[in-house]
mmCIF file of C-alpha atoms in Angstrom:
data_model
loop_
_atom_site.group_PDB
_atom_site.id
_atom_site.type_symbol
_atom_site.label_atom_id
_atom_site.label_comp_id
_atom_site.label_asym_id
_atom_site.label_seq_id
_atom_site.Cartn_x
_atom_site.Cartn_y
_atom_site.Cartn_z
ATOM 1 C CA MET Y 281 0.006 0.035 0.090
ATOM 2 C CA LYS Y 282 1.217 3.695 -0.982
ATOM 3 C CA THR Y 283 0.836 6.116 1.581
ATOM 4 C CA LEU Y 284 0.577 9.698 0.301
ATOM 5 C CA PRO Y 285 2.307 12.635 2.060
ATOM 6 C CA LEU Y 286 -0.243 14.787 4.632
ATOM 7 C CA ILE Y 287 -0.281 18.454 3.353
ATOM 8 C CA LEU Y 288 -1.499 20.220 6.447
ATOM 9 C CA SER Y 289 -3.294 23.817 5.750
ATOM 10 C CA VAL Y 290 -3.186 26.529 8.621
ATOM 11 C CA PHE Y 291 -5.074 29.357 8.681
ATOM 12 C CA VAL Y 292 -4.832 31.960 11.224
ATOM 13 C CA ALA Y 293 -7.273 34.719 11.424
ATOM 14 C CA GLY Y 294 -6.220 38.389 10.720
ATOM 15 C CA ILE Y 295 -3.009 37.235 8.724
ATOM 16 C CA ALA Y 296 -3.008 37.335 5.090
ATOM 17 C CA PRO Y 297 -0.920 34.528 3.227
ATOM 18 C CA PHE Y 298 2.678 35.576 2.450
ATOM 19 C CA GLY Y 299 3.190 38.039 -0.339
ATOM 20 C CA GLN Y 300 -0.312 39.362 0.131
ATOM 21 C CA THR Y 301 -1.657 42.125 2.072
ATOM 22 C CA LYS Y 302 -4.920 42.041 4.168
ATOM 23 C CA ALA Y 303 -7.716 43.877 2.791
ATOM 24 C CA ALA Y 304 -9.016 46.999 4.639
ATOM 25 C CA PRO Y 305 -12.407 46.653 6.434
ATOM 26 C CA SER Y 306 -15.178 47.932 4.745
ATOM 27 C CA ARG Y 307 -17.106 50.762 5.869
ATOM 28 C CA ALA Y 308 -19.828 48.537 7.033
ATOM 29 C CA THR Y 309 -17.685 46.622 9.262
ATOM 30 C CA LEU Y 310 -15.887 49.703 10.642
ATOM 31 C CA GLU Y 311 -19.249 51.179 11.421
ATOM 32 C CA ARG Y 312 -20.533 48.082 13.140
ATOM 33 C CA GLU Y 313 -17.088 47.910 14.984
ATOM 34 C CA VAL Y 314 -17.323 51.442 16.045
ATOM 35 C CA ARG Y 315 -20.955 51.331 17.422
ATOM 36 C CA HIS Y 316 -19.894 48.080 19.349
ATOM 37 C CA GLU Y 317 -16.953 49.691 20.909
ATOM 38 C CA LEU Y 318 -18.856 52.824 21.933
ATOM 39 C CA LEU Y 319 -21.717 51.001 23.512
ATOM 40 C CA LEU Y 320 -19.063 48.978 25.442
ATOM 41 C CA ILE Y 321 -17.641 52.158 27.261
ATOM 42 C CA PRO Y 322 -18.682 51.340 30.961
ATOM 43 C CA GLN Y 323 -19.108 55.469 31.826
ATOM 44 C CA TYR Y 324 -21.504 55.705 28.742
ATOM 45 C CA GLY Y 325 -25.060 56.323 29.892
ATOM 46 C CA VAL Y 326 -28.326 57.655 29.155
ATOM 47 C CA PHE Y 327 -27.137 61.340 30.028
ATOM 48 C CA ASP Y 328 -24.445 61.004 26.890
ATOM 49 C CA PHE Y 329 -25.072 60.687 23.312
ATOM 50 C CA LEU Y 330 -22.225 59.920 21.185
ATOM 51 C CA THR Y 331 -22.265 59.631 17.246
ATOM 52 C CA PHE Y 332 -19.644 59.003 14.659
ATOM 53 C CA ASN Y 333 -18.845 59.126 10.742
ATOM 54 C CA VAL Y 334 -16.647 56.756 9.011
ATOM 55 C CA GLU Y 335 -14.432 58.311 6.060
ATOM 56 C CA GLY Y 336 -12.183 55.645 4.914
ATOM 57 C CA SER Y 337 -9.872 54.532 7.768
ATOM 58 C CA THR Y 338 -10.671 57.804 9.545
ATOM 59 C CA VAL Y 339 -13.427 58.007 12.235
ATOM 60 C CA THR Y 340 -14.960 61.237 13.453
ATOM 61 C CA LEU Y 341 -16.544 61.071 16.970
ATOM 62 C CA SER Y 342 -18.943 63.852 17.738
ATOM 63 C CA GLY Y 343 -21.997 64.065 20.394
ATOM 64 C CA ASP Y 344 -22.078 64.945 23.975
ATOM 65 C CA ALA Y 345 -20.569 63.593 27.016
ATOM 66 C CA ARG Y 346 -21.365 64.335 30.618
ATOM 67 C CA THR Y 347 -17.466 63.654 31.848
ATOM 68 C CA PRO Y 348 -14.328 63.906 29.987
ATOM 69 C CA VAL Y 349 -13.722 60.134 30.660
ATOM 70 C CA VAL Y 350 -16.160 59.314 28.347
ATOM 71 C CA LYS Y 351 -14.648 61.445 25.659
ATOM 72 C CA ASN Y 352 -11.390 60.215 26.251
ATOM 73 C CA ASN Y 353 -12.372 56.169 26.424
ATOM 74 C CA ALA Y 354 -14.475 56.842 23.155
ATOM 75 C CA GLU Y 355 -11.199 57.824 21.567
ATOM 76 C CA LYS Y 356 -9.073 55.175 22.761
ATOM 77 C CA ALA Y 357 -11.582 52.540 22.340
ATOM 78 C CA VAL Y 358 -12.116 53.564 18.606
ATOM 79 C CA LYS Y 359 -8.081 53.761 18.131
ATOM 80 C CA GLY Y 360 -7.920 50.037 18.826
ATOM 81 C CA ILE Y 361 -10.026 48.894 16.037
ATOM 82 C CA PRO Y 362 -8.208 47.280 13.246
ATOM 83 C CA GLY Y 363 -8.361 49.363 10.284
ATOM 84 C CA VAL Y 364 -8.839 52.823 11.749
ATOM 85 C CA GLU Y 365 -5.774 54.649 11.195
ATOM 86 C CA LYS Y 366 -7.027 57.990 12.484
ATOM 87 C CA VAL Y 367 -9.587 59.376 15.156
ATOM 88 C CA VAL Y 368 -10.902 62.974 15.139
ATOM 89 C CA ASN Y 369 -12.591 63.500 18.667
ATOM 90 C CA LYS Y 370 -15.100 66.094 18.223
ATOM 91 C CA ILE Y 371 -17.113 65.107 21.023
ATOM 92 C CA ASN Y 372 -18.480 67.952 23.310
ATOM 93 C CA VAL Y 373 -18.006 67.755 26.964
ATOM 94 C CA LEU Y 374 -21.152 69.101 28.966
ATOM 95 C CA PRO Y 375 -20.478 71.842 31.410
ATOM 96 C CA VAL Y 376 -20.345 70.901 35.194
ATOM 97 C CA ASN Y 377 -23.584 72.490 36.636
ATOM 98 C CA THR Y 378 -25.620 71.561 39.782
ATOM 99 C CA ALA Y 379 -28.693 72.528 38.082
ATOM 100 C CA ASP Y 380 -28.215 70.616 35.093
ATOM 101 C CA ASN Y 381 -27.992 67.493 37.222
ATOM 102 C CA ALA Y 382 -31.279 68.279 38.802
ATOM 103 C CA ILE Y 383 -32.841 68.640 35.652
ATOM 104 C CA ARG Y 384 -31.414 65.306 34.055
ATOM 105 C CA ILE Y 385 -32.867 63.644 37.440
ATOM 106 C CA ALA Y 386 -36.259 65.407 36.652
ATOM 107 C CA VAL Y 387 -36.139 64.513 33.011
ATOM 108 C CA TYR Y 388 -35.219 61.066 33.584
ATOM 109 C CA ASN Y 389 -38.059 60.543 35.807
ATOM 110 C CA ALA Y 390 -40.498 62.151 33.889
ATOM 111 C CA VAL Y 391 -39.411 60.082 30.694
ATOM 112 C CA TYR Y 392 -38.899 56.731 32.192
ATOM 113 C CA GLY Y 393 -41.503 56.886 34.830
ATOM 114 C CA ASN Y 394 -44.092 57.355 31.817
ATOM 115 C CA PRO Y 395 -45.919 53.886 31.624
ATOM 116 C CA ALA Y 396 -45.858 54.144 27.675
ATOM 117 C CA LEU Y 397 -41.966 54.668 27.639
ATOM 118 C CA GLN Y 398 -40.768 52.370 30.549
ATOM 119 C CA ARG Y 399 -39.917 49.580 28.304
ATOM 120 C CA TYR Y 400 -37.299 51.768 26.804
ATOM 121 C CA ALA Y 401 -35.533 51.903 30.451
ATOM 122 C CA PHE Y 402 -35.147 48.270 30.567
ATOM 123 C CA GLN Y 403 -32.551 48.008 27.772
ATOM 124 C CA ALA Y 404 -28.767 47.524 28.626
ATOM 125 C CA LEU Y 405 -28.346 51.292 27.462
ATOM 126 C CA PRO Y 406 -31.697 52.989 27.501
ATOM 127 C CA SER Y 407 -32.438 54.207 24.048
ATOM 128 C CA ILE Y 408 -33.729 57.610 24.983
ATOM 129 C CA HIS Y 409 -30.628 59.662 25.696
ATOM 130 C CA ILE Y 410 -31.147 63.014 27.860
ATOM 131 C CA ILE Y 411 -28.738 65.681 27.047
ATOM 132 C CA VAL Y 412 -28.681 68.745 29.441
ATOM 133 C CA GLY Y 413 -26.571 71.579 29.073
ATOM 134 C CA MET Y 414 -26.883 75.073 30.723
ATOM 135 C CA GLY Y 415 -30.542 74.529 31.398
ATOM 136 C CA ASN Y 416 -31.147 73.300 27.855
ATOM 137 C CA VAL Y 417 -32.795 69.855 27.494
ATOM 138 C CA ARG Y 418 -32.453 67.685 24.246
ATOM 139 C CA LEU Y 419 -33.740 64.192 23.632
ATOM 140 C CA GLU Y 420 -31.667 61.999 21.332
ATOM 141 C CA GLY Y 421 -32.152 58.391 20.440
ATOM 142 C CA ALA Y 422 -34.567 55.937 19.010
ATOM 143 C CA VAL Y 423 -38.084 54.758 19.679
ATOM 144 C CA ALA Y 424 -40.697 52.462 17.979
ATOM 145 C CA ASN Y 425 -42.806 54.808 16.688
ATOM 146 C CA LYS Y 426 -44.185 58.424 16.314
ATOM 147 C CA ALA Y 427 -46.505 58.105 19.399
ATOM 148 C CA ASP Y 428 -43.713 57.104 21.808
ATOM 149 C CA ALA Y 429 -41.709 60.071 20.324
ATOM 150 C CA ASP Y 430 -44.454 62.555 21.092
ATOM 151 C CA GLN Y 431 -44.871 60.889 24.843
ATOM 152 C CA ALA Y 432 -40.909 61.662 25.299
#
């Protein structure tokens, strides 16, 4: 009986074969990864609202953060994504204001205390974000329908 040599092929994720370069991630892939990383920031909460734009290998962060920690951690998280070469951090840090904190709590109770909107409070990160700066209130995020938007 004749034996044939065994040829073993090994594939290592993320490494291109010799002589070939790894393709850059698609825009959709980068957007999905950026969104995922931003949602994983431990300090990111209902009183922050972050947005981003992907252009090639550059990610521009924007939105509002209640603390500088959220702004800094957002940039660090996005810089670590394979395929991201540059991060432009335009996140606005909201001013520290005791009156704004009281308004945040009052608006949170009004929005998430509303029986029609309580279901949004039971998500890991509630989808209605409450942004308060110098007494001005803005609601950002997503709801299921226009009636819920009107309630908020």
